[in-house]
PDB file of C-alpha atoms in Angstrom:
ATOM      1  CA  MET A 139      -9.847  -5.771  12.742  1.00 50.00           C
ATOM      2  CA  GLY A 140      -8.485  -4.616  16.052  1.00 66.00           C
ATOM      3  CA  VAL A 141      -9.998  -7.439  17.906  1.00 68.00           C
ATOM      4  CA  VAL A 142      -8.636 -10.016  15.511  1.00 67.00           C
ATOM      5  CA  GLN A 143      -5.186  -8.482  15.641  1.00 64.00           C
ATOM      6  CA  ALA A 144      -5.373  -8.659  19.553  1.00 64.00           C
ATOM      7  CA  ILE A 145      -6.412 -12.374  19.398  1.00 66.00           C
ATOM      8  CA  GLN A 146      -3.583 -13.051  17.029  1.00 66.00           C
ATOM      9  CA  LEU A 147      -1.035 -11.189  19.413  1.00 64.00           C
ATOM     10  CA  ASP A 148      -2.461 -13.204  22.286  1.00 66.00           C
ATOM     11  CA  THR A 149      -2.105 -16.474  20.187  1.00 65.00           C
ATOM     12  CA  GLY A 150       1.526 -15.566  19.344  1.00 62.00           C
ATOM     13  CA  ASN A 151       2.378 -14.824  22.967  1.00 64.00           C
ATOM     14  CA  LEU A 152       0.842 -18.028  24.065  1.00 62.00           C
ATOM     15  CA  ALA A 153       2.804 -19.994  21.595  1.00 57.00           C
ATOM     16  CA  THR A 154       5.975 -18.334  22.555  1.00 59.00           C
ATOM     17  CA  ALA A 155       5.404 -19.062  26.203  1.00 54.00           C
ATOM     18  CA  VAL A 156       4.560 -22.807  25.367  1.00 58.00           C
ATOM     19  CA  GLY A 157       7.716 -22.792  23.006  1.00 58.00           C
ATOM     20  CA  ASP A 158       5.919 -24.076  19.844  1.00 59.00           C
ATOM     21  CA  PRO A 159       8.408 -23.020  17.121  1.00 58.00           C
ATOM     22  CA  ARG A 160       5.713 -23.377  14.382  1.00 60.00           C
ATOM     23  CA  ALA A 161       3.244 -20.942  16.016  1.00 54.00           C
ATOM     24  CA  ARG A 162       5.924 -18.543  17.445  1.00 54.00           C
ATOM     25  CA  GLY A 163       5.621 -15.088  16.051  1.00 55.00           C
ATOM     26  CA  LYS A 164       2.285 -15.664  14.426  1.00 58.00           C
ATOM     27  CA  GLY A 165       0.878 -12.652  16.203  1.00 55.00           C
ATOM     28  CA  LEU A 166       3.138 -10.349  14.156  1.00 52.00           C
ATOM     29  CA  VAL A 167       1.575 -11.473  10.894  1.00 52.00           C
ATOM     30  CA  ILE A 168      -1.196  -9.181   9.829  1.00 46.00           C
TER      31      ILE A 168
END
């Protein structure tokens, strides 16, 4: 589960960096 959460965090950070409002903050969702 930890790996999945890490991937979600990476995805959220990437989305935030890109500026996609739809994907932003997804990493915070468990």
